[in-house]
Short mmCIF file of C-alpha atoms and ligand atoms in Angstrom, two decimals:
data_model
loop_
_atom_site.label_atom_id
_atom_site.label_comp_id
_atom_site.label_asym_id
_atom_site.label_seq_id
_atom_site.Cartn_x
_atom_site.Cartn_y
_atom_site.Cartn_z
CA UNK Q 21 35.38 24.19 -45.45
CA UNK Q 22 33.78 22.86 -48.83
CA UNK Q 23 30.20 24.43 -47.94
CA UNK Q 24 28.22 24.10 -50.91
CA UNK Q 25 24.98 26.51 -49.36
CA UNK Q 26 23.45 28.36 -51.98
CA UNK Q 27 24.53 26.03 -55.02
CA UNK Q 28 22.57 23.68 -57.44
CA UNK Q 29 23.83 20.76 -59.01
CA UNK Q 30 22.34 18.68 -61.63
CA UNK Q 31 23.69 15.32 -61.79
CA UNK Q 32 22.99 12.92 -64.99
CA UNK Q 33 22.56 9.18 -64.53
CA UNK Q 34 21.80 10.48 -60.69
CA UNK Q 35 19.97 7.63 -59.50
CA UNK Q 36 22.80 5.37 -59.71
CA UNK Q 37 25.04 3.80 -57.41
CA UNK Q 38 27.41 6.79 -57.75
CA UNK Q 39 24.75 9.43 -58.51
CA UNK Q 40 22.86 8.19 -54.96
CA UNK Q 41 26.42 8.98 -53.33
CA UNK Q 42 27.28 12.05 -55.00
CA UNK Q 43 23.84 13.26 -54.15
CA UNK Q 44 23.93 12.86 -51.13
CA UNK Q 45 27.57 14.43 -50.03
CA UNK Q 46 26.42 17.40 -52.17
CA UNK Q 47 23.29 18.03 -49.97
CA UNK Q 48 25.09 17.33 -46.68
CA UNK Q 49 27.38 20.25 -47.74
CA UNK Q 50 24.38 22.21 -48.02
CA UNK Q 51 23.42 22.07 -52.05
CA UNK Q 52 20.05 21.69 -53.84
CA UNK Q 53 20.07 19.00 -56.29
CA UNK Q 54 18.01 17.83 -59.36
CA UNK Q 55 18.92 14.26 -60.29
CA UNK Q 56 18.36 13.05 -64.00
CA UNK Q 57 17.98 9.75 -65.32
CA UNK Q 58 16.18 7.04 -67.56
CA UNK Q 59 14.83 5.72 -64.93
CA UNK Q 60 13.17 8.93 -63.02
CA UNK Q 61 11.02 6.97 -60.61
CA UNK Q 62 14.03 5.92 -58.91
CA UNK Q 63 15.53 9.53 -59.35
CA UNK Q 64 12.54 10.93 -57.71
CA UNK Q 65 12.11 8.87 -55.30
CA UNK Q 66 15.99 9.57 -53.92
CA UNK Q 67 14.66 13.27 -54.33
CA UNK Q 68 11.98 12.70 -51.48
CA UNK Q 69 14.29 10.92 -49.49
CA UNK Q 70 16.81 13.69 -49.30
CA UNK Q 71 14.20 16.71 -49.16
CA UNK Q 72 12.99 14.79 -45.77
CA UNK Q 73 16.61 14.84 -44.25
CA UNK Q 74 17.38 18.43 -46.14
CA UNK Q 75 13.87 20.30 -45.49
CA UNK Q 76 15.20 23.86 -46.21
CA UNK Q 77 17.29 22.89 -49.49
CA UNK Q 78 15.10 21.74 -53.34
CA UNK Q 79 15.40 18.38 -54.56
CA UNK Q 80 13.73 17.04 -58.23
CA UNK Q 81 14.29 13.61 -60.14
CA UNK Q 82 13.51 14.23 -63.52
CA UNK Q 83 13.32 12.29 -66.84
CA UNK Q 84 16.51 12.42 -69.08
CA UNK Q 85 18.32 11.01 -71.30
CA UNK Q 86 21.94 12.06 -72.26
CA UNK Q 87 22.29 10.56 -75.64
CA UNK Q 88 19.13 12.79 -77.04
CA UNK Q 89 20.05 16.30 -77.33
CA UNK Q 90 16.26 17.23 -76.79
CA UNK Q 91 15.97 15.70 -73.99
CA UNK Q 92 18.61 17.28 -72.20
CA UNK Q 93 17.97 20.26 -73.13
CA UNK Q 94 14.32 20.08 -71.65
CA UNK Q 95 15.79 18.19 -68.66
CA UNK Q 96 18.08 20.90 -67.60
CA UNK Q 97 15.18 23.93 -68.42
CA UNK Q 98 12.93 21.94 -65.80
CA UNK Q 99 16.36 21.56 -63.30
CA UNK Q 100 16.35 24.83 -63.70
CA UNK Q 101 12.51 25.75 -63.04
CA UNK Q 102 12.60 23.58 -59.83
CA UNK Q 103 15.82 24.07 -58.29
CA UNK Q 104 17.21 26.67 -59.70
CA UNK Q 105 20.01 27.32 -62.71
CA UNK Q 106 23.06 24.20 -61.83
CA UNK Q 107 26.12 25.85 -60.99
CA UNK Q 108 27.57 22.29 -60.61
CA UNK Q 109 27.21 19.71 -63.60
CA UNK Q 110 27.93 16.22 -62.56
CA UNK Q 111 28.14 13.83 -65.47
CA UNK Q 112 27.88 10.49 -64.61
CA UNK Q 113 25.28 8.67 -67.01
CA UNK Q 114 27.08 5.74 -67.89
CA UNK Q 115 26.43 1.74 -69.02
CA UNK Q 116 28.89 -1.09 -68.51
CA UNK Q 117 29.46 -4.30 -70.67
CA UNK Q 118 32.18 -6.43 -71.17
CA UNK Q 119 32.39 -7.66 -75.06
CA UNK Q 120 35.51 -8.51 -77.00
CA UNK Q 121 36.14 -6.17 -80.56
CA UNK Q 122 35.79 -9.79 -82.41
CA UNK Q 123 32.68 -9.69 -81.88
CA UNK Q 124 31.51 -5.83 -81.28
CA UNK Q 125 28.84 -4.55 -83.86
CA UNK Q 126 28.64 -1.26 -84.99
CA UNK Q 127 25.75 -0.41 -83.14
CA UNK Q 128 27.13 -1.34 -79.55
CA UNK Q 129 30.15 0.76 -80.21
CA UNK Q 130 27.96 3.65 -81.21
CA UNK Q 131 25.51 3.11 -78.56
CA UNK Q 132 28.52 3.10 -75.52
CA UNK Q 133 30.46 6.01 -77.07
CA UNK Q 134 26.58 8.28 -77.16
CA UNK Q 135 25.52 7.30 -73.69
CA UNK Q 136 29.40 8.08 -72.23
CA UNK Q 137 30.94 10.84 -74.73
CA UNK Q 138 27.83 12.62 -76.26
CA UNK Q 139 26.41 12.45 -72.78
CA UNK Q 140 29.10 14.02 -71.65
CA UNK Q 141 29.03 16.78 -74.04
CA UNK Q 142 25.64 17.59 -74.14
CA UNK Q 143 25.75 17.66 -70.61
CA UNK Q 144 28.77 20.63 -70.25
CA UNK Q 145 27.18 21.98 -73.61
CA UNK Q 146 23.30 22.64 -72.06
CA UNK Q 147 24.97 23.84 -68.39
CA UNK Q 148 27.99 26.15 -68.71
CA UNK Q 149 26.91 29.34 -70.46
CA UNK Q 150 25.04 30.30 -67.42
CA UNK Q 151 27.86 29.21 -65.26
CA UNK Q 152 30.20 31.05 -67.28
CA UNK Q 153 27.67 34.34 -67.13
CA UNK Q 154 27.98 34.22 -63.18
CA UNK Q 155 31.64 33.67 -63.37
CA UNK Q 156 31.09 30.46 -61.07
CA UNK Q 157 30.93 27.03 -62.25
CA UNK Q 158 32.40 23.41 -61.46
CA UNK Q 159 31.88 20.38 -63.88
CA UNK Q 160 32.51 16.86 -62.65
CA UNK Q 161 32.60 14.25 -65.46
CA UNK Q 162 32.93 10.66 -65.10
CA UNK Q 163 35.86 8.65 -66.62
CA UNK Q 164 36.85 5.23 -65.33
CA UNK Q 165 40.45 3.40 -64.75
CA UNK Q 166 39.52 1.97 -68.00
CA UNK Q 167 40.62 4.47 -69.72
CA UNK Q 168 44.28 5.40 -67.89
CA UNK Q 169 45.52 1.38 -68.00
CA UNK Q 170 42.98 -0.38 -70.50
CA UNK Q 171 40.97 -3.38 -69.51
CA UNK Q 172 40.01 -6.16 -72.03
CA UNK Q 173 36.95 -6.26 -73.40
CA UNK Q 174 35.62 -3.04 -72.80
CA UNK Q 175 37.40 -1.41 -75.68
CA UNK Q 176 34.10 0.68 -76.15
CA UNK Q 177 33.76 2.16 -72.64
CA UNK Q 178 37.20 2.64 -72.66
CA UNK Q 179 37.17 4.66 -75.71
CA UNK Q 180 34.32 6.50 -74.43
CA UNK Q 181 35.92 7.30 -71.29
CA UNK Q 182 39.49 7.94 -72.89
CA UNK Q 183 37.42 10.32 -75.26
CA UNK Q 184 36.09 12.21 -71.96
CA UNK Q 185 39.71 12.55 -70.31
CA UNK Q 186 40.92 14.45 -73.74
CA UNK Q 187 37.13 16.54 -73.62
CA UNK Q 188 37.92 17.53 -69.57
CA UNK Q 189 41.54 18.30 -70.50
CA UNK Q 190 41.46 20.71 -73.60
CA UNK Q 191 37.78 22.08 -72.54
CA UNK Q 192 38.71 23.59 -69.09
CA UNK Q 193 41.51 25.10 -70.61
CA UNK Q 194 38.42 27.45 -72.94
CA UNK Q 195 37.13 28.25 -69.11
CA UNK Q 196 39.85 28.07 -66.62
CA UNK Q 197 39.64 31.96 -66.55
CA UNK Q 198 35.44 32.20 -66.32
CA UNK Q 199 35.52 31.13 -62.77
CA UNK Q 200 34.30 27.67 -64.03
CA UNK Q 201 36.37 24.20 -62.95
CA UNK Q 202 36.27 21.04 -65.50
CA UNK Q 203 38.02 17.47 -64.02
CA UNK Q 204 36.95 14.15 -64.43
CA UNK Q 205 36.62 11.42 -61.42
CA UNK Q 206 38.02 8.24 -62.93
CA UNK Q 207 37.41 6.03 -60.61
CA UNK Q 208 38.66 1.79 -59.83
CA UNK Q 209 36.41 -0.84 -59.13
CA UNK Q 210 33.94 0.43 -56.46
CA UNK Q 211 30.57 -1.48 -55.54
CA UNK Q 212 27.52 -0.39 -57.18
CA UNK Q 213 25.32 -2.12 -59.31
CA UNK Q 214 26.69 -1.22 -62.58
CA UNK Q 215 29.46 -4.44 -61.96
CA UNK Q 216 26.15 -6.79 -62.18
CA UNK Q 217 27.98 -7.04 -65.63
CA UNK Q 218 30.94 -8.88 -64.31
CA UNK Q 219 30.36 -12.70 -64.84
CA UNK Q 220 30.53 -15.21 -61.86
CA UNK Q 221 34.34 -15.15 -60.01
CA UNK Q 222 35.71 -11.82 -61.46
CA UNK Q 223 34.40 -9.65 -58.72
CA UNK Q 224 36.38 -11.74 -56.70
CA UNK Q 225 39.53 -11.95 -58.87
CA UNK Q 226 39.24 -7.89 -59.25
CA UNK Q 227 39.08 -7.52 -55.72
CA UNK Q 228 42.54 -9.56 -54.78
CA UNK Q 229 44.01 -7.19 -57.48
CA UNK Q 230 43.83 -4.12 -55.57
CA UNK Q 231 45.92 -3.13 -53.11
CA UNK Q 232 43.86 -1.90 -50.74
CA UNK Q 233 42.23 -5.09 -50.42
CA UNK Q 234 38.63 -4.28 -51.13
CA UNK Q 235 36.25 -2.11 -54.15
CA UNK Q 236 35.91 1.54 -53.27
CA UNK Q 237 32.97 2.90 -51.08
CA UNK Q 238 30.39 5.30 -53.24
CA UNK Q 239 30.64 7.88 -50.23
CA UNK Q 240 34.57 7.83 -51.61
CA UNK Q 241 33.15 9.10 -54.67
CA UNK Q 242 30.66 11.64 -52.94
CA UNK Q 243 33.22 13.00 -50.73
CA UNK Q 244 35.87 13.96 -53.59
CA UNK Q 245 32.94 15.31 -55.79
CA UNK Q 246 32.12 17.52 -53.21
CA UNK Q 247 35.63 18.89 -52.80
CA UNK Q 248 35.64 19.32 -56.62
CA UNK Q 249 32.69 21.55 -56.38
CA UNK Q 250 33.76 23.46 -53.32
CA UNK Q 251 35.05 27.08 -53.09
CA UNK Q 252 38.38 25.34 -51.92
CA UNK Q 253 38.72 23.93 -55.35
CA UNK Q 254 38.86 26.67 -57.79
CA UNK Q 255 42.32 26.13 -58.02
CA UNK Q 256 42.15 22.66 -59.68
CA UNK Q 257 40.95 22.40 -63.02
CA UNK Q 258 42.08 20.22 -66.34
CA UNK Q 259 42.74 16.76 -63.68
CA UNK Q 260 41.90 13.33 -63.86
CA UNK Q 261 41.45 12.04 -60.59
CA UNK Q 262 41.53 8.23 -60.25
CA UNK Q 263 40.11 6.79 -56.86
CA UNK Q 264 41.37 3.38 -57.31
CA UNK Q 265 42.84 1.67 -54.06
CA UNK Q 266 46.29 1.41 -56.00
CA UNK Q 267 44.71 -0.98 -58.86
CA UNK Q 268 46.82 -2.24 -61.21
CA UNK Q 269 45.09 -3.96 -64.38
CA UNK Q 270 46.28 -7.64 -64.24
CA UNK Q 271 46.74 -9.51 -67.76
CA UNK Q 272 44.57 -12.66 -66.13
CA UNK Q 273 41.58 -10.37 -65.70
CA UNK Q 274 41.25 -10.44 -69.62
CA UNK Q 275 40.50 -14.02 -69.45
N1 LIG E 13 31.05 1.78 -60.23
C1 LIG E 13 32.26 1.66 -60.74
O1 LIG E 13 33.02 0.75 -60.39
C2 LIG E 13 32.75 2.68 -61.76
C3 LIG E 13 34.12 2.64 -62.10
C4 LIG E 13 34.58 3.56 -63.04
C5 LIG E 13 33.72 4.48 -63.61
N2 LIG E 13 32.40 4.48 -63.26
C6 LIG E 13 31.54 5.46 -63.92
O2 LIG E 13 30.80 6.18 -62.94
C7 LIG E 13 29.54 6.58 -63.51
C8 LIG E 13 28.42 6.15 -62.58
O3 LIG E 13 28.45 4.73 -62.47
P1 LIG E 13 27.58 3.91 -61.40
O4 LIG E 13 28.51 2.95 -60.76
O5 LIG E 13 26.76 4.83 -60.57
O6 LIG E 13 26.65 3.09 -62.41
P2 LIG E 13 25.08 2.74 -62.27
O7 LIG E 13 24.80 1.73 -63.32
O8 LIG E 13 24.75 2.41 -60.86
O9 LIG E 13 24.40 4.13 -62.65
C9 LIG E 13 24.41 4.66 -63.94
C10 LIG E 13 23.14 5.47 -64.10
O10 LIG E 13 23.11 6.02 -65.42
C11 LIG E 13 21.78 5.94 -65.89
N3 LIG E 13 21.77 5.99 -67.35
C12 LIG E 13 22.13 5.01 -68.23
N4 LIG E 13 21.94 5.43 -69.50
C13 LIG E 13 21.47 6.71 -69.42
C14 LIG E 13 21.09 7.67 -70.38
N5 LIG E 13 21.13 7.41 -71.70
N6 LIG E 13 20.66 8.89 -69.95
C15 LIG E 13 20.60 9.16 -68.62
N7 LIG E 13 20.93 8.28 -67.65
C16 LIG E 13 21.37 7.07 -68.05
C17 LIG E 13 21.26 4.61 -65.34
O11 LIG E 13 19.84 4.57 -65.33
C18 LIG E 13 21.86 4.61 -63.93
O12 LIG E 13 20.99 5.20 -62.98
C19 LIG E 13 29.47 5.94 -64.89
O13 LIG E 13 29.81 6.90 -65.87
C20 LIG E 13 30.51 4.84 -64.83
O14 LIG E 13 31.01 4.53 -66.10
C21 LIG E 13 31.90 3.60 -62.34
#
């Protein structure tokens, strides 16, 4: 089950803590994969690394960067010339910061909403047409518990994210019957390095507030991507799908 031979992916914002995981369960199930980022020494180099333990499936890191239409456009024509045409979009190019709406300018609030909503859109907008031609697609966005139970001072991301959920919702509706799957992983707290932003104590605080005792595992993430982009999954389509441990935003973590 959930054999991905034969299939591309592109992932945005790849070389991440995610992206790395996501990568990697996608090629273990037998996918080639081009990895996109603003930072594509790191991409390529987690190319190399999984072209040494995949030798008979194509691996690229590329340059990209989600909030310039140009730029993704170009990104996914050279996906395309070195792995082949993405049948799986995985959209996970994302920032974090923590900053109260007091004291928000204009310019972070546009800047979060372009990396996490245009992103998002240029992403499914420069992938599915082809995907939609072969009557076989899956897109994977990335939302974030943010957005399903609010967290203070991250009003931006939130929005962002919250603006994603309604995008994956009404979009895969437009091509639930073109073979082609649209949900969004939001997931809880899990440890990569895009929490650096958390100041000193609230990793800590976060972590006694979930249930489960602990932040979620990236390979969490990989393995549920993977399903999502599996034959298995053509059935489920329109979801929000929130990996969390049983978190439950606390008022205190506002503080
Ligand atoms: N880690 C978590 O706890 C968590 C929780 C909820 C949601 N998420 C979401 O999951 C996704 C992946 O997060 P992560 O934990 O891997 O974060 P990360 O910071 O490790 O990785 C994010 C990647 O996005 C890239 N990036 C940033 N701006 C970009 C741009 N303009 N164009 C292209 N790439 C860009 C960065 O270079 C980085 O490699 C994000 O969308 C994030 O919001 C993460």
């Amino acid at each position: 089950m959930f054999s991905l031979q034969g299939r591309t992916a592109l992932l945005t914002g790849g070389a991440g803590g995610l992206g790395r995981a996501v990568a990697a369960a996608l090629a273990e199930q037998g996918a080639s994969v081009a990895i996109a980022d603003v930072r594509p020494d790191v991409a390529d180099g987690l190319a190399r690394e999984l072209a040494q333990s995949h030798p008979d499936q194509a691996f690229a890191g590329l340059a990209m960067d989600v909030t310039d239409e140009a730029s993704v456009v170009s990104g996914v024509a050279e996906a395309t010339t070195s792995v082949g045409s993405p049948d799986i979009a995985v959209l996970l190019a994302g920032i974090g910061e923590l900053q109260p709406i007091a004291t928000m300018s204009f310019q972070q609030w546009r800047h979060m909403l372009a990396i996490h909503l245009d992103g998002t859109f240029l992403g499914i907008r420069h992938t599915v047409n082809p995907m939609i031609e072969r009557g076989w697609g899956r897109v994977i966005c990335f939302s974030s518990i943010a957005s399903l139970q609010g967290v203070a001072r991250q009003a931006h991301y939130a929005a962002g994210k919250g603006g994603i959920d309604g995008l994956v919702r009404s979009f895969s509706r437009e091509v639930a019957g073109d073979g082609v799957t649209v949900n969004a992983i939001a997931p809880g707290y899990t440890e990569s390095p895009l929490n650096e932003v958390a100041p000193p104590g609230r990793i800590e605080a976060l972590t006694e507030s979930v249930p489960a005792g602990r932040f979620g595992y990236p390979s969490e993430i990989g393995a549920l991507a993977a399903y999502l982009a599996s034959d298995e999954a053509a059935y489920l389509t329109g979801q929000i799908i929130s990996p969390n441990g049983g978190f439950k935003y606390c008022h205190h973590l506002g503080d």
